[in-house]
Every structure is written in C-alpha cells, then in structure tokens.
Coordinates of C-alpha atoms in Angstrom, one line a residue:
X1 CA 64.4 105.8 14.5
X2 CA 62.3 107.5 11.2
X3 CA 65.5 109.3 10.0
X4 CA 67.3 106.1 10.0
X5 CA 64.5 104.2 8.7
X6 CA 64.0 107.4 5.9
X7 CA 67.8 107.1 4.7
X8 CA 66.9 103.2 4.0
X9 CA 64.3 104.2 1.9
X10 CA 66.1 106.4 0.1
X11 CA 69.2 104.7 -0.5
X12 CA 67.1 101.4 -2.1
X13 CA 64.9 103.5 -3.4
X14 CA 67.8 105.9 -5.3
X15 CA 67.9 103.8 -8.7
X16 CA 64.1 103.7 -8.8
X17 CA 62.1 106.2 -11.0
X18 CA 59.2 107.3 -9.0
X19 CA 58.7 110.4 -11.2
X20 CA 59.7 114.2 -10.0
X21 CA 62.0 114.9 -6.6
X22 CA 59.0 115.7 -4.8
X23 CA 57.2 112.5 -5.7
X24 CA 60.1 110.6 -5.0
X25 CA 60.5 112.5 -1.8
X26 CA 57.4 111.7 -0.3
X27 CA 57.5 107.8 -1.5
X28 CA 60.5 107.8 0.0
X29 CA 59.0 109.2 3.5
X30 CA 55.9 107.3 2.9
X31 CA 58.0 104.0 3.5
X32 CA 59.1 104.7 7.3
X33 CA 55.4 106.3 7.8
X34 CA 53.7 102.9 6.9
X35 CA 55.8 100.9 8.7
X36 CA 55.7 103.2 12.1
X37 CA 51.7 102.9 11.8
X38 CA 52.1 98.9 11.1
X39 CA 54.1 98.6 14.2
X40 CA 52.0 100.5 16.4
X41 CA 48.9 98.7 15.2
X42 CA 50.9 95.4 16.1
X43 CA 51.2 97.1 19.7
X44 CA 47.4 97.6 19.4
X45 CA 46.8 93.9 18.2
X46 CA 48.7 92.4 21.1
X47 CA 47.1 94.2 23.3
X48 CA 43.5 93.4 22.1
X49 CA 43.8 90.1 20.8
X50 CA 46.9 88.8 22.9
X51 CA 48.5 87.8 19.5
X52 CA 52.0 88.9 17.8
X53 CA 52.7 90.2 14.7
X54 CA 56.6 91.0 14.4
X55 CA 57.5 94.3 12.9
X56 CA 61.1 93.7 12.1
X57 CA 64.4 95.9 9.8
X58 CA 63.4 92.6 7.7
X59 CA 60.0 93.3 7.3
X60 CA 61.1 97.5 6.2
X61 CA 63.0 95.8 3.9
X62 CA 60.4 93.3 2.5
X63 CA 58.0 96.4 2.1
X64 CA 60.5 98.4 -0.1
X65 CA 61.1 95.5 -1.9
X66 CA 57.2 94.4 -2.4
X67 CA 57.0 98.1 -3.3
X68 CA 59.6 98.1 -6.5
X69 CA 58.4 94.7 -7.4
X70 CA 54.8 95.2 -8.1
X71 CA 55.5 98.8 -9.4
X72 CA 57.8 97.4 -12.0
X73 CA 55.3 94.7 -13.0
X74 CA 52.3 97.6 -13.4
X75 CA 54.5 99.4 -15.6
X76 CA 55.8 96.2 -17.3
X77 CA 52.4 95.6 -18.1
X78 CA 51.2 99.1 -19.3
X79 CA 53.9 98.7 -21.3
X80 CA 52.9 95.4 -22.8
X81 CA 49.1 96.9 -23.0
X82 CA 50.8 100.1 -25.3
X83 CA 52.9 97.9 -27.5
X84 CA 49.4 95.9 -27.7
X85 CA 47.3 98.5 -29.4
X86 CA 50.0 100.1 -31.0
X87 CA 50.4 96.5 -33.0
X88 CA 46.9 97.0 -33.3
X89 CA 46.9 100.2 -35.8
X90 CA 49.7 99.4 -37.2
X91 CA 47.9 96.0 -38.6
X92 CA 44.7 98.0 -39.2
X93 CA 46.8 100.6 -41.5
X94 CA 48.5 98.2 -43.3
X95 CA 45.3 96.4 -44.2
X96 CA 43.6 99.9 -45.1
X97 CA 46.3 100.4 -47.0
X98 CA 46.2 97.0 -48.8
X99 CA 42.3 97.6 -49.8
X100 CA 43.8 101.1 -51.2
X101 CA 46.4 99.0 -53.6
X102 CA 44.2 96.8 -54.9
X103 CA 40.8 99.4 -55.3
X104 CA 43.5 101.3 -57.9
X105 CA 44.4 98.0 -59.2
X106 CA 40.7 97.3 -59.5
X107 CA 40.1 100.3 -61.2
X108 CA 43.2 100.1 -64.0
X109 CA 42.1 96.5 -64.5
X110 CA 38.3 98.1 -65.5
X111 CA 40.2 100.6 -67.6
X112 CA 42.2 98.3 -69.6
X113 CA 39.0 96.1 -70.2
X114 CA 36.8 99.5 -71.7
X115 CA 39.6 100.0 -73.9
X116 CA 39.8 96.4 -75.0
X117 CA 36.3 95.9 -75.6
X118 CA 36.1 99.5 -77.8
X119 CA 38.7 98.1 -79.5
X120 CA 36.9 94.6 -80.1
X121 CA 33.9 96.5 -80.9
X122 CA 35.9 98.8 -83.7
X123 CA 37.5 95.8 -85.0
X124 CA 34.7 92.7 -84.9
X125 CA 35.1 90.9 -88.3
X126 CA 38.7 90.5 -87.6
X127 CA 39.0 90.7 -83.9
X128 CA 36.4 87.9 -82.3
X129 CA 39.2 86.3 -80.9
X130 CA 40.5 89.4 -79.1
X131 CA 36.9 90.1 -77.8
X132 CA 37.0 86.8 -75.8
X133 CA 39.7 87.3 -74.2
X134 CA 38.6 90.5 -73.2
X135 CA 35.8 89.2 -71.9
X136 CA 37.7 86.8 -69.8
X137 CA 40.0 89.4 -68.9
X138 CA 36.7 91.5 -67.3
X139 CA 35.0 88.6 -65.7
X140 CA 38.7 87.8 -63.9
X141 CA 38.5 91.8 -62.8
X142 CA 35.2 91.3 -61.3
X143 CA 36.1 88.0 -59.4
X144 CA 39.0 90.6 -58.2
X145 CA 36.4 93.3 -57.5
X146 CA 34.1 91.0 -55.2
X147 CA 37.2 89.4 -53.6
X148 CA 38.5 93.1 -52.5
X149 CA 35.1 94.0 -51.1
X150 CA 34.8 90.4 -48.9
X151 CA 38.5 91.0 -47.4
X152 CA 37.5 94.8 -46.9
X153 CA 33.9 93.5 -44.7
X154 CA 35.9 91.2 -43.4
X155 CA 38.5 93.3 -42.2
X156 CA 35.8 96.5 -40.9
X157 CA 33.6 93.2 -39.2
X158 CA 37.0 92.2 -37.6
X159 CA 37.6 95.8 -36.4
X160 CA 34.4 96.5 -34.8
X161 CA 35.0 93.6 -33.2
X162 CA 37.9 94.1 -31.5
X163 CA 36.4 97.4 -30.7
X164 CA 33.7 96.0 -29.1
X165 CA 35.5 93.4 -27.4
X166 CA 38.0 96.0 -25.5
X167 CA 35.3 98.1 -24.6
X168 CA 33.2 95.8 -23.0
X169 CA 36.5 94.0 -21.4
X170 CA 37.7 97.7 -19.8
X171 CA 35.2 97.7 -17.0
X172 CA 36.1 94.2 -15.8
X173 CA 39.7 94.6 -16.4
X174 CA 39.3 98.1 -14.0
X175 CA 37.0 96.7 -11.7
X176 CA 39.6 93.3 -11.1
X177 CA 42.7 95.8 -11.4
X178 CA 41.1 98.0 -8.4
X179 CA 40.3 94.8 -6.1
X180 CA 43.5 93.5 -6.5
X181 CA 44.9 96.9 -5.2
X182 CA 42.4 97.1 -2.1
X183 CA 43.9 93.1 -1.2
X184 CA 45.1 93.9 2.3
X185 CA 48.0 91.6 3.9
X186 CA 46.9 92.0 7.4
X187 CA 43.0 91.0 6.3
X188 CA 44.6 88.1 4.5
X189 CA 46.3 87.0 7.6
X190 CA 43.1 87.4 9.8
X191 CA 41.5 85.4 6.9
X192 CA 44.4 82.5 6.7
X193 CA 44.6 82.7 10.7
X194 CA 40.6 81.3 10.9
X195 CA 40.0 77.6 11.9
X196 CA 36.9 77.6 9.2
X197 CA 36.1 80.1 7.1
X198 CA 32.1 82.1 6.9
X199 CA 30.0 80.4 4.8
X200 CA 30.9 81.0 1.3
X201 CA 33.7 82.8 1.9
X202 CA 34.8 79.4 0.9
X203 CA 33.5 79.4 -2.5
X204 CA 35.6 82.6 -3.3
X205 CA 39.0 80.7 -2.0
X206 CA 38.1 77.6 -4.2
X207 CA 37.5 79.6 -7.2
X208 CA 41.0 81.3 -6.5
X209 CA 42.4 77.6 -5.8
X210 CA 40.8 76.7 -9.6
X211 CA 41.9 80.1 -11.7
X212 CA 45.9 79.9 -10.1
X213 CA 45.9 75.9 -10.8
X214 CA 48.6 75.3 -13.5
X215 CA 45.7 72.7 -15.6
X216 CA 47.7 69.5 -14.9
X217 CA 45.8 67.9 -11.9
X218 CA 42.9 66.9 -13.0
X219 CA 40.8 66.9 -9.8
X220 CA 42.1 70.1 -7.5
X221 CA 41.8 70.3 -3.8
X222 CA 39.7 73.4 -3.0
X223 CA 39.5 72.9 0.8
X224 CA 40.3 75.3 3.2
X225 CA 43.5 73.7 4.3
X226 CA 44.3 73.6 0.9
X227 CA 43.4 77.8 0.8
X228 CA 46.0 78.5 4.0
X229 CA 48.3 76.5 2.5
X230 CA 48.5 78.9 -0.9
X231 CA 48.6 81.3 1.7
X232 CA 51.5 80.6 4.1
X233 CA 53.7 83.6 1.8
X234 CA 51.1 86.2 1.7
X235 CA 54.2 88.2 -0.6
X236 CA 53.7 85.5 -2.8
X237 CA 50.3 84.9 -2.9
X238 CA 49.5 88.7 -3.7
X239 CA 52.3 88.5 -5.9
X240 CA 50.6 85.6 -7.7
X241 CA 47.4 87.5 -8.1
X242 CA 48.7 90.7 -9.2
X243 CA 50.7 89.1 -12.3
X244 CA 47.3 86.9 -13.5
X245 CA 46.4 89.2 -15.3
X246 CA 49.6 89.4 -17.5
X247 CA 48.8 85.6 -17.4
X248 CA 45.8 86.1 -19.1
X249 CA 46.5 88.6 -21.5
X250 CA 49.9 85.9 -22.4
X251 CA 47.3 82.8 -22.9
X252 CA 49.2 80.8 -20.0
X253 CA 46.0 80.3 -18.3
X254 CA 44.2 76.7 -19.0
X255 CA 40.7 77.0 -20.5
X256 CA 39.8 74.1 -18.2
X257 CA 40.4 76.4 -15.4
X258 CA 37.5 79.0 -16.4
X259 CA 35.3 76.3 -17.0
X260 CA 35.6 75.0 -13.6
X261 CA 34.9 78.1 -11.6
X262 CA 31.7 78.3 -13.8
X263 CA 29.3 76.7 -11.4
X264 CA 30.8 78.7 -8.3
X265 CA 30.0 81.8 -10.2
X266 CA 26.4 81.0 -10.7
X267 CA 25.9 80.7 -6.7
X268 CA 23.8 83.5 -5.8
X269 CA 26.4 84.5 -3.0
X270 CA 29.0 84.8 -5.6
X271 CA 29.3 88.9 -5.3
X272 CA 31.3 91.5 -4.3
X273 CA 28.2 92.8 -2.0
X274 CA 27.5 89.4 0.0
X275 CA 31.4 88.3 0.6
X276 CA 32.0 91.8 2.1
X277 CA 29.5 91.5 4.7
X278 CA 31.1 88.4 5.3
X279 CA 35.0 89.2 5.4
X280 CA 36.8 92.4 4.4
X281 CA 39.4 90.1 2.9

C-alpha cells in the first residue's frame, strides 16, 4: 500500500537533510509515487512486450538508497568544488599581498640608496669608497625591482589563466553534469537487453569502456559483450559515471585514457544529435 510504502520513506529518509519540512515532505512522498508508476509501467511492459521486470520491497529499498547515495556524492562534490576556489583566493591574496611587501621593500631600498648617493656626492674626496658601494647597493635594488615585477606578470598571467580555463570548462562540466542526470535505468536496460547495438551507438559504449578503464591493460576490450558486461549492475554503472567526474577533478583518471577515445571523437557520428535519433539511452 502508498501509506506503508510512505512511512518507509520516511523512516530511512528521517536522518537525511533534504532541506525544509515541506521539501522533505514531498521527497519523502515522491519515493512511493515513483515506484507505484515504475510498477505499473512494468504491468504495461509485460503486456506489450511479454517481458518482466520485477518491482519488488527490495527494489523500494534500492531506490531510497540510490537516492541518498548519489545526493550525498553531489553535495560531497560541491563541497569539494567550494573548498576549491576558496583555496583559490586565498593563494591569489596571499600572493597580492607578497607583491605589496616587497613594492614597500622596493621603495625603502630606493630611499636608502638617494640618501647614500647625496651623501657620496657631499662627501667625494673622502667618500669614493662609500659611493661604490652605494652603487652596488642600487644596482642590487633594481635586480629586486625587475624580479618583483616578473613574479607580479607572472602571477596576473597565471590568474587570467585559470580564469579563462574555468570559464571555458563550465559549459562542458554543465552540459556532462545535465546528461549524466537524464541517464535513465530502464533505457539502459533496453540498451543492455539488445543482441547488437545501432550503428555507432557502439562507438559511444567503447568510448565509455576507454574513459572508466583503470590505465593498466594495455589493449581494452570495447566490444559489445564487453559493454553489457559493465552493465549487468545498472546501480553500479550509473554510480560509476556519476562519481567520474570527482575522478577527474582528483587526477585518478590515466591520460592514456583520453588519448584513446580521441579518434572515436573525431567520427562525424560522435554527437549528442546523431546518437539520439539512434537510442534514447
């Protein structure tokens, strides 16, 4: 029944902070809601196409869990993402505030060497001696001088940089964020279900193969068997594909792998556009 099915939800739900009562009252009665449609498209399904798929108190359970899982790793990773740029500024206002240091230690060294060389100047029968070592005194200031002003265009060259980088990463990062939120576990068991995939579909599933591949085998089997094989735990397999991206920002994917997918991104069928006409999946 919903009411029993609701007071599951609630009670594994109870410890998790889904943000105000209301909002945790409707995720909470979203949960029985999802599953009641699930199992009546099931009942739909075997009808139609004469094949099962089991809608079980297991399965209410797996969806809960799925749920709590992936929303603690989005948060887990915002988090990582804040701590990120907050390192950020804090490195760029230290090094502002380095340049600021050694500008007024530029400027006292240029002070002391004016007064040094009116001195010298005041006293040069007696004081030749004194006026070389001034002299050495502002040729070390101005080796200063230009070294400040190389770490300070190094530093604004490095900043626009990064700037630059994150900016032109954002759109990709959204766009990749927003298709792995559209993957859809019954497409992917259509998709897993098929004997041989449309054509170039399998180029998508090799490049997936490639990119999850931990870099140690040197030649990796991208056939299809080797596809529905990744894909026997569909809670797995969209639980490997929502954390790659934390993978990526960690470093903990192989270079070797992006070089490999290269030639299956050049294909002219390699777009969003051409594999949706050929599978929703």
């Amino acid at each position: 029944p919903e009411e029993a099915l609701v007071s599951v939800s609630k009670s594994f739900l109870a410890e998790v902070d889904l943000g105000t009562a209301q909002q945790h009252a409707s995720v909470c009665a979203f949960m029985p809601f999802a599953f009641i449609e699930v199992d009546a498209l099931s009942k739909r399904y075997l009808e139609q196409e004469r094949r099962y798929n089991w809608t079980t108190p297991k399965s209410f359970l797996e969806l809960i869990s799925l749920f709590t899982s992936m929303l603690a790793q989005r948060r887990a990773r915002g988090d990582a993402q804040i701590l990120r740029y907050q390192t950020g500024v804090h490195k760029l206002a230290t090094t502002a505030e380095s340049v600021s240091v050694l500008e007024q230690q530029l400027q006292s060294k240029q002070q002391q060497v004016e007064e040094k060389r009116a001195q010298c100047d005041a006293l040069v029968p007696r004081m030749a001696e004194q006026k070389d070592r001034a002299a050495e005194e502002s040729r070390a200031a101005a080796r200063v001088a230009d070294e400040t002003a190389g770490k300070e265009a190094a530093v604004l060259t490095m900043k626009a940089k990064i700037d630059a980088d994150l900016e032109a990463a954002e759109p990709a990062l959204q766009q990749a964020a927003a298709a792995l939120d559209s993957l859809n576990k019954k497409e992917l068991s259509e998709l897993r279900g098929l004997g041989k995939p449309p054509s170039g579909v399998d180029d998508v599933t090799a490049a997936v193969l490639l990119m999850l591949g931990d870099g140690t085998k040197k030649n990796v089997d991208t056939s299809w068997k080797a596809t529905q094989a990744l894909m026997r735990d569909l809670n797995t397999f969209m639980a490997d594909l929502a954390a790659f991206r934390a993978r990526i920002d960690e470093g903990d994917v192989p270079k070797s792998n992006f070089c490999s997918i290269r030639p299956l991104l050049e294909k002219e069928h390699f777009n969003v556009d051409a594999m949706r006409l050929k599978s929703v999946a």
